Amino acid sequence: MTTFADSLLRLRNAFLSGKSRPVEFRINQLNFLIRLLQENEAALLNVLYMDLHKSRFEAMIAEIGFVRNEAIYTLNNIKSWIEPEMVEKSFVTKLDNCFIQKEPYGLTLIIASWSHPVQLVLMPLIGAIAAGNCVVLKPSEVTANTAALLGKLIPKYLDHDCFAVFNGGPVETRKLLQFKFDYIFYTGSSAVGKVIMKAAAEHLTPVTLELGGKNPCYIDQSCNLESTAHRLTWGRFFNSGQSCVAPDYILCTKEVQEQLVPAIGQCLHSFYGKEPKESPDYGRIVNDNHFKRLQKLLSSGGVAIGGESDDQDRYIAPTVLVDVKESDPVMQEEIFGPILPIIIISCMEEAIGFINRRQKPLALYVYATNNKVVNEMLEKTSSGGFCSNDNLVQMTLNTLPFGGIGFSGLGMYHGKFSFDTFSHRRACVLKSSGMEKINSTRYPPYNDHKLSWLLWATDVKKRDCNCRLL
Ligand code: NAD
C-alpha cells in the first residue's frame, strides 16, 4: 500500500529533479488541464449536480468555464510572467546583473472547500503549475462525488510524478499537515484556517488562507431599486447562497426596506417561479449538518419572504428576514445559505460604524447612484474586495486580486496574483570576479576616505512628492 509519506517523497524527488520547472512542462500541464475540462464536462456537471444540485448554467460560469478561462489566461501570459525582473541599481552595483528570479516554492499543498468544488481545487492549481511547483491536492470530502472524480481524473491527465490528489476529511488532512510542505494554500472557514496556520508554523511554511466571513451590503436610499433587487437577489441565491462572496446581510433604512422586500419578492418569482423547489436553477444545501444549521437561523427576526424547508430534499426556500437584531443567531456566524437578513440603520454613517466594529469581510457591497456615498464607503471601510451596484463580479476578473483581509484571509490569487503567490521572489546579484579595485573601498583597514566614497556611491537621493531631486 502506498502511504502519504511514499507519495510525498515521489513528488518531492520529482521537484528536486527539476521536472516541473521547464516552461514547456508547465504549458503542457496547463493544456492537459484544459483537455481534462473539455473531455469530462458531462461527468463534472453530473457530480456537481449530485453534490449541490448545481444547474448547468451556474456550473459552467462558476466552475468549468471559469477555470478554463483562468488556464487560458495563464497560458497567454506565462512566458512574460516567468521572465526575471530587472531592478534599479546603485553606483556600486552598476556593472552587476541584478534581478528578481521567480522560483517555484517546491512541494505545495492545496486544501479546498466544497462550495465551488471544482473551481476551488483547480484555480489555485493553475497558479501552482504556472509557477513550476509540484502539488498535492486535497478536495473537500463534503462534496464527495466531485472529490472522487477529481481523484480519478487528475492522475489520468497530469504528470503522475508531480501532482497527486489525496482524498479524505479533517483526520486525513491533519495527518497530511504533519509533513513538511514548501507552501500551503487553504480555502475554508476561519476556524480551520487557524488550525492550518498553526500546523504550517511548525515547519515555518508560508500560507495563503482564503477564508469567509459576513459580507455586508449597504443599500442607500439613492439606489436604483430595480437593478439593485435583481443583482442582489441573484448574488445572494446563486448556488443557494453557498458562495464565500455572497452578500451576507443588508444594512438599510426602514424606508428602503419597505420598497426593497417586495422588489426582491418579484425578482425571486421571476427567477425561480412560484415554487423555487421545482426550479432546475435553484440549488440544495450541501449536507444535513449545514441544513440543520441553516434551519435554526430561520427563526431570527421575522420571515418576510420564504422560510420553508424540506429536510428530505435539503431544500431551504430563498428567504428574507426582517426585524433582525445584531444579537440574533443569524448575525453571529457566516450564513453560507439562502437566507438574507435585513438590519435597519438610520443613515450611512451608522452602516459604516456597524461594518467597522465587526471582523473585516471578504467582500463589501454598496448600492447607490450617489457617487459620494460609494466613495465614502470605499474610503471609510476595509474588506478583501469591494463592489458598487453589483455583487460577486469583482471575483470574475483575473486582472483583480482575490482574497480576504484579517479574519477573511491572508494572501490573494487569480491571474498573475496566483503565479506570484506560488513563486518565491529571489533576490539575485550576478557579479564578475574582476574589478577588485572597486571592492577594495569596503575592506578594512577602514578610513574616512573609503567611508565617504562608499556613502557617496550607495547614496539614495531623496525626492519630493513631485519627484524632483532635493
Ligand atoms: P472547512 O474549513 O470545514 O473545510 C475546508 C477544508 O479543510 C476541507 O478540505 C476539509 O477537509 C479541511 N478541514 C476541515 N476541518 C479540518 C480540521 N479540523 N483540520 C484540518 N483540516 C480540516 O470549511 P468548509 O465548510 O469547507 O467551507 C466553508 C467556509 O469556507 C466558509 O467560511 C466560506 O466562506 C469559506 N470559503 C472561502 C472561499 C474563499 O475563496 N475565500 C471560498 C469558499 C469557501
XYZ file of C-alpha atoms and ligand atoms in Angstrom:
514
model
C 0.000 0.000 0.000
C 1.316 3.479 -0.908
C 1.408 5.763 2.125
C 1.255 9.551 2.319
C 4.989 9.503 3.005
C 5.757 7.436 -0.140
C 3.668 9.700 -2.358
C 5.111 12.872 -0.896
C 8.633 11.517 -1.384
C 7.824 10.792 -5.032
C 6.573 14.376 -5.520
C 9.493 15.945 -3.658
C 12.014 13.932 -5.656
C 10.284 14.986 -8.863
C 10.594 18.626 -7.798
C 14.255 18.214 -6.869
C 14.932 16.565 -10.226
C 13.735 19.805 -11.865
C 10.955 18.070 -13.797
C 8.262 20.668 -13.026
C 10.435 23.702 -13.839
C 10.795 23.982 -17.653
C 8.221 26.335 -19.116
C 7.331 23.713 -21.771
C 6.383 21.275 -18.984
C 4.172 23.897 -17.299
C 2.499 24.774 -20.614
C 1.853 21.094 -21.358
C 0.292 20.503 -17.944
C -1.983 23.536 -18.336
C -3.061 22.265 -21.752
C -3.755 18.824 -20.254
C -5.886 20.516 -17.608
C -7.912 22.279 -20.302
C -8.315 18.906 -22.031
C -9.490 17.376 -18.749
C -12.234 20.022 -18.548
C -13.243 19.594 -22.199
C -13.323 15.808 -22.296
C -15.070 15.426 -18.938
C -17.535 18.286 -18.993
C -20.563 15.999 -18.758
C -19.079 13.974 -15.882
C -18.150 17.158 -13.987
C -21.625 18.620 -14.494
C -23.089 15.369 -13.246
C -21.118 15.255 -9.972
C -21.791 18.954 -9.319
C -25.483 18.220 -9.701
C -25.231 15.193 -7.394
C -23.356 17.153 -4.717
C -25.078 20.541 -4.853
C -27.966 20.271 -7.306
C -25.899 22.776 -9.250
C -27.507 23.883 -12.519
C -25.557 23.536 -15.766
C -25.577 27.326 -16.104
C -24.040 28.003 -12.677
C -21.605 25.095 -13.056
C -20.381 26.423 -16.404
C -19.911 30.040 -15.323
C -18.562 29.470 -11.796
C -16.659 26.232 -12.227
C -15.824 24.684 -15.602
C -15.791 27.811 -17.805
C -14.258 29.885 -15.020
C -11.315 27.509 -14.584
C -10.872 27.131 -18.342
C -10.622 30.914 -18.744
C -8.033 31.096 -15.971
C -5.946 28.351 -17.603
C -6.066 30.097 -20.985
C -5.265 33.493 -19.462
C -2.283 31.893 -17.715
C -1.105 30.200 -20.919
C -1.362 33.541 -22.739
C 0.839 35.269 -20.174
C 3.120 32.669 -18.607
C 6.150 33.455 -20.768
C 6.210 37.078 -19.662
C 5.438 36.253 -16.000
C 8.394 33.888 -15.609
C 10.876 36.421 -17.028
C 13.340 37.716 -14.412
C 12.551 41.282 -13.304
C 15.477 43.657 -13.725
C 15.859 46.182 -10.885
C 17.335 49.660 -10.428
C 20.966 49.580 -9.361
C 23.235 51.681 -7.153
C 26.603 53.050 -8.310
C 28.476 50.154 -6.682
C 26.346 47.503 -8.402
C 26.228 49.293 -11.791
C 28.265 46.602 -13.510
C 26.399 43.688 -11.953
C 23.375 41.797 -13.177
C 20.678 42.485 -10.543
C 17.257 40.903 -10.886
C 14.361 39.101 -9.207
C 14.071 35.457 -10.127
C 10.608 33.888 -9.825
C 11.416 30.455 -8.433
C 8.856 27.799 -7.515
C 8.460 27.082 -3.796
C 8.697 23.310 -4.264
C 6.159 20.845 -2.905
C 2.891 22.689 -2.292
C -0.386 21.656 -0.680
C -3.794 22.929 -1.812
C -6.694 22.269 0.579
C -10.119 23.176 -0.795
C -13.647 23.888 0.381
C -16.855 22.497 -1.131
C -18.996 25.452 -2.275
C -17.435 25.501 -5.746
C -15.628 22.183 -5.510
C -14.078 22.163 -8.980
C -13.111 25.827 -9.051
C -11.573 25.885 -5.566
C -9.274 22.946 -6.357
C -8.269 23.812 -9.915
C -7.912 27.629 -9.782
C -5.019 27.567 -7.300
C -3.610 24.511 -9.087
C -3.222 26.608 -12.259
C -1.096 29.172 -10.396
C 0.967 26.436 -8.747
C 1.658 24.716 -12.092
C 2.454 28.019 -13.816
C 4.998 28.820 -11.115
C 6.690 25.403 -11.555
C 5.661 23.636 -8.324
C 4.726 20.043 -7.551
C 1.295 19.859 -5.934
C -0.773 17.766 -3.539
C -4.493 18.485 -3.882
C -6.922 17.878 -1.025
C -10.504 18.415 -2.285
C -13.328 18.770 0.241
C -14.787 15.484 1.489
C -18.164 17.255 1.813
C -18.696 17.185 -1.961
C -17.668 13.536 -2.137
C -18.720 12.833 -5.734
C -16.704 15.744 -7.108
C -13.724 14.829 -4.916
C -13.799 11.226 -6.168
C -13.992 12.315 -9.815
C -11.077 14.752 -9.414
C -9.147 11.962 -7.686
C -9.667 9.823 -10.795
C -9.112 12.479 -13.472
C -6.069 14.400 -12.211
C -3.707 11.373 -12.328
C -5.070 10.492 -15.775
C -4.310 13.917 -17.277
C -1.483 15.452 -15.226
C 2.038 14.203 -14.601
C 1.978 11.411 -12.012
C 5.379 12.328 -10.537
C 4.490 15.982 -9.904
C 0.784 16.033 -8.978
C -1.337 13.943 -6.625
C -4.819 14.029 -5.134
C -5.344 12.912 -1.522
C -8.977 12.485 -0.605
C -10.211 12.480 2.978
C -11.614 14.627 5.769
C -10.193 16.517 8.748
C -8.390 13.444 10.139
C -6.518 12.771 6.903
C -5.835 16.489 6.416
C -4.315 16.782 9.872
C -2.079 13.763 9.111
C -1.040 15.374 5.850
C -0.245 18.622 7.646
C 2.340 16.874 9.817
C 4.568 16.610 6.746
C 6.680 19.497 5.576
C 5.374 21.407 2.578
C 7.025 24.426 0.992
C 3.725 26.297 0.596
C 0.161 25.701 1.793
C -2.837 27.211 0.044
C -6.034 26.767 2.041
C -9.667 27.642 1.284
C -12.272 27.200 4.015
C -13.519 28.542 7.323
C -11.597 30.965 9.536
C -11.749 28.434 12.416
C -9.963 25.725 10.420
C -7.719 28.414 8.911
C -6.194 28.791 12.383
C -5.550 25.001 12.540
C -3.807 25.192 9.160
C -1.695 28.185 10.143
C -0.613 26.529 13.395
C 0.391 23.348 11.552
C 2.263 25.401 8.950
C 4.065 27.324 11.707
C 5.671 24.060 12.909
C 7.657 23.977 9.650
C 7.670 27.760 9.084
C 5.768 27.091 5.873
C 4.236 30.166 4.199
C 0.478 30.089 3.702
C -2.350 31.649 1.768
C -5.656 31.490 3.638
C -8.802 32.072 1.586
C -11.424 32.359 4.318
C -15.005 33.530 4.734
C -16.998 35.835 6.950
C -20.078 38.006 6.820
C -20.170 40.261 3.748
C -22.149 43.457 4.427
C -24.330 45.043 1.799
C -25.321 48.679 2.327
C -28.323 49.810 0.299
C -28.588 53.564 0.068
C -31.843 55.446 -0.492
C -30.324 56.742 -3.756
C -30.078 53.201 -5.203
C -31.760 52.145 -8.422
C -34.310 49.845 -6.825
C -34.951 47.651 -9.855
C -31.341 46.822 -10.704
C -30.419 46.561 -7.009
C -33.130 43.983 -6.365
C -32.164 41.911 -9.448
C -28.424 41.893 -8.809
C -28.711 41.353 -5.066
C -31.231 38.515 -5.422
C -29.030 36.786 -7.993
C -25.888 37.169 -5.845
C -27.458 36.001 -2.594
C -29.286 32.967 -4.014
C -26.658 31.847 -6.571
C -25.588 28.300 -5.585
C -28.295 28.537 -2.884
C -26.325 31.204 -1.071
C -23.309 28.918 -0.663
C -20.715 31.366 -2.000
C -17.996 32.978 0.088
C -18.536 36.340 -1.654
C -22.352 36.339 -1.418
C -23.868 39.361 0.336
C -24.492 38.030 3.846
C -26.752 40.740 5.274
C -28.307 44.043 4.250
C -27.973 47.361 6.045
C -30.624 49.901 5.062
C -33.210 52.309 6.446
C -36.785 51.274 7.222
C -37.989 53.245 4.157
C -35.576 51.425 1.827
C -36.578 48.056 3.323
C -40.254 48.759 2.606
C -39.529 49.096 -1.105
C -36.762 46.520 -1.303
C -38.543 43.493 0.179
C -41.390 43.426 -2.404
C -38.853 44.080 -5.180
C -36.770 41.052 -4.047
C -40.007 39.017 -3.885
C -40.761 39.896 -7.514
C -37.243 39.001 -8.605
C -37.410 35.621 -6.858
C -40.683 34.922 -8.590
C -39.295 35.812 -11.997
C -36.027 33.859 -11.389
C -37.361 30.646 -9.816
C -41.127 30.729 -10.373
C -43.875 30.329 -7.789
C -42.229 27.198 -6.346
C -38.423 27.615 -6.215
C -38.247 23.958 -5.149
C -39.348 22.943 -8.629
C -36.883 25.248 -10.385
C -33.984 23.471 -12.144
C -31.915 26.585 -11.438
C -32.174 26.555 -7.646
C -29.643 24.516 -5.654
C -29.750 22.442 -2.469
C -27.873 22.605 0.823
C -24.731 20.535 0.621
C -25.312 18.182 3.587
C -27.506 17.502 6.624
C -25.235 19.338 9.072
C -25.391 22.546 7.082
C -29.129 22.059 6.501
C -29.791 21.772 10.257
C -27.502 24.732 10.988
C -29.383 26.898 8.464
C -32.813 25.743 9.591
C -32.047 27.115 13.077
C -31.138 30.508 11.603
C -34.620 30.838 10.034
C -36.049 31.776 13.422
C -34.031 35.012 13.737
C -36.252 38.103 13.366
C -39.377 37.670 11.225
C -39.778 35.929 7.857
C -40.740 38.398 5.124
C -40.198 36.019 2.180
C -39.726 32.235 2.070
C -38.888 30.446 5.307
C -39.993 26.966 4.126
C -37.663 23.985 4.275
C -37.694 20.270 3.468
C -35.135 18.058 5.177
C -35.726 15.095 2.806
C -34.516 17.236 -0.080
C -32.193 19.547 1.924
C -34.212 22.389 0.429
C -34.377 25.812 2.045
C -36.519 28.368 0.257
C -34.954 31.697 -0.701
C -35.625 33.614 2.500
C -35.571 37.263 3.558
C -35.642 38.050 7.295
C -36.721 41.406 8.715
C -36.679 42.875 12.262
C -33.313 41.212 12.761
C -31.167 42.393 15.666
C -27.380 42.403 15.783
C -27.562 39.927 18.678
C -29.707 37.357 16.744
C -28.127 33.960 15.853
C -28.216 34.775 12.122
C -25.809 37.666 12.788
C -23.346 35.581 14.859
C -21.957 33.427 12.034
C -21.479 33.457 8.284
C -24.814 32.297 6.839
C -23.488 30.457 3.750
C -27.021 29.594 2.661
C -30.157 31.121 1.071
C -31.115 33.433 3.938
C -30.865 37.219 3.732
C -31.377 39.197 6.952
C -32.034 42.935 6.902
C -30.697 45.134 9.705
C -32.243 48.565 9.981
C -29.876 51.521 10.328
C -30.742 55.208 10.260
C -28.005 56.500 7.908
C -24.822 55.653 6.043
C -22.591 56.709 8.964
C -24.330 54.161 11.172
C -23.790 51.485 8.497
C -20.080 52.345 8.366
C -19.846 52.128 12.164
C -21.657 48.760 12.110
C -19.271 47.364 9.490
C -16.126 48.710 11.142
C -16.799 47.239 14.573
C -17.022 43.725 13.091
C -14.317 41.493 11.535
C -13.030 42.648 8.137
C -15.139 40.924 5.477
C -14.127 39.157 2.261
C -16.396 41.417 0.217
C -18.274 44.642 0.826
C -21.141 45.858 -1.319
C -22.855 49.197 -1.683
C -25.840 50.028 -3.868
C -26.180 53.757 -4.567
C -26.464 56.075 -7.546
C -24.913 58.823 -5.448
C -21.157 58.560 -6.089
C -20.373 60.384 -2.856
C -21.945 57.504 -0.947
C -19.938 54.903 -2.906
C -16.686 56.808 -2.408
C -17.290 57.339 1.281
C -17.955 53.617 1.798
C -14.776 52.831 -0.131
C -12.664 55.286 1.875
C -14.007 54.565 5.358
C -14.169 50.756 5.407
C -11.848 47.814 4.710
C -12.512 44.432 3.061
C -10.929 41.837 0.757
C -12.868 43.148 -2.245
C -15.391 45.905 -2.946
C -18.141 46.312 -5.499
C -20.732 49.009 -6.006
C -24.118 48.390 -7.612
C -23.464 44.672 -8.074
C -22.058 41.633 -6.282
C -19.846 38.581 -6.969
C -18.487 40.116 -10.195
C -15.330 41.514 -8.553
C -14.024 37.943 -8.355
C -14.608 37.160 -12.034
C -11.821 39.415 -13.330
C -8.475 37.653 -13.420
C -6.780 41.056 -13.508
C -8.019 41.733 -9.945
C -6.569 40.003 -6.864
C -8.952 37.738 -4.977
C -8.503 37.291 -1.242
C -9.504 38.478 2.201
C -8.000 40.653 4.891
C -7.646 39.824 8.586
C -10.368 37.374 9.619
C -11.409 36.819 5.973
C -7.985 35.742 4.785
C -4.340 36.220 4.090
C -2.858 36.481 0.589
C -4.509 36.570 -2.810
C -4.796 34.743 -6.114
C -6.354 34.664 -9.619
C -4.447 35.504 -12.804
C -0.923 36.808 -12.213
C -1.647 37.055 -8.477
C -1.812 33.223 -8.421
C 1.505 32.948 -10.223
C 3.052 35.418 -7.750
C 1.535 33.596 -4.758
C 3.176 30.327 -5.766
C 6.533 31.939 -6.697
C 9.309 32.959 -4.368
C 10.856 36.257 -5.443
C 14.546 35.533 -5.184
C 16.929 38.498 -4.962
C 19.821 37.831 -7.330
C 23.085 39.673 -7.970
C 25.421 38.133 -10.536
C 28.896 39.671 -10.312
C 32.062 39.113 -12.216
C 35.157 38.135 -10.267
C 37.161 41.056 -11.713
C 37.206 44.816 -10.921
C 38.539 44.150 -7.418
C 39.697 47.772 -7.158
C 36.074 48.897 -6.666
C 35.575 46.442 -3.788
C 38.748 47.478 -2.004
C 36.987 50.528 -0.563
C 34.810 48.327 1.682
C 37.639 46.274 3.201
C 39.480 47.071 6.461
C 41.541 48.865 7.488
C 38.679 51.391 7.271
C 39.354 55.123 6.888
C 37.327 58.290 6.304
C 38.240 58.463 2.639
C 36.875 54.959 1.970
C 33.782 55.724 4.024
C 32.876 58.933 2.223
C 33.399 57.283 -1.168
C 31.188 54.335 -0.190
C 28.484 56.585 1.259
C 28.501 58.643 -1.953
C 28.360 55.516 -4.152
C 25.428 53.975 -2.275
C 23.552 57.222 -1.546
C 19.794 57.151 -2.249
C 18.684 60.602 -3.393
C 15.555 61.925 -1.709
C 12.799 63.186 -3.993
C 9.878 65.432 -3.112
C 6.341 64.301 -3.870
C 6.599 65.755 -7.381
C 9.636 63.530 -7.932
C 12.141 66.409 -8.178
C 15.569 65.761 -6.687
C 16.096 67.741 -3.481
P -13.760 23.837 6.374
O -12.720 24.741 6.929
O -14.574 22.999 7.283
O -13.080 22.814 5.323
C -12.178 23.202 4.335
C -11.138 22.118 4.147
O -10.440 21.915 5.365
C -11.699 20.769 3.723
O -10.881 20.243 2.707
C -11.636 19.944 4.992
O -11.372 18.585 4.741
C -10.478 20.555 5.757
N -10.708 20.512 7.207
C -11.880 20.679 7.877
N -11.692 20.614 9.207
C -10.360 20.413 9.392
C -9.549 20.259 10.548
N -10.044 20.294 11.783
N -8.221 20.073 10.363
C -7.694 20.044 9.126
N -8.421 20.167 8.003
C -9.734 20.347 8.126
O -14.632 24.830 5.524
P -15.832 24.498 4.575
O -17.050 24.121 5.347
O -15.364 23.566 3.508
O -16.067 25.915 3.877
C -16.875 26.938 4.381
C -16.047 28.168 4.620
O -15.122 28.381 3.588
C -16.909 29.411 4.674
O -16.447 30.234 5.716
C -16.634 30.082 3.344
O -16.824 31.469 3.324
C -15.204 29.724 3.138
N -14.866 29.805 1.720
C -13.980 30.738 1.338
C -13.673 30.860 -0.003
C -12.682 31.882 -0.478
O -12.270 31.785 -1.618
N -12.301 32.852 0.334
C -14.280 30.012 -0.938
C -15.194 29.061 -0.483
C -15.479 28.950 0.850
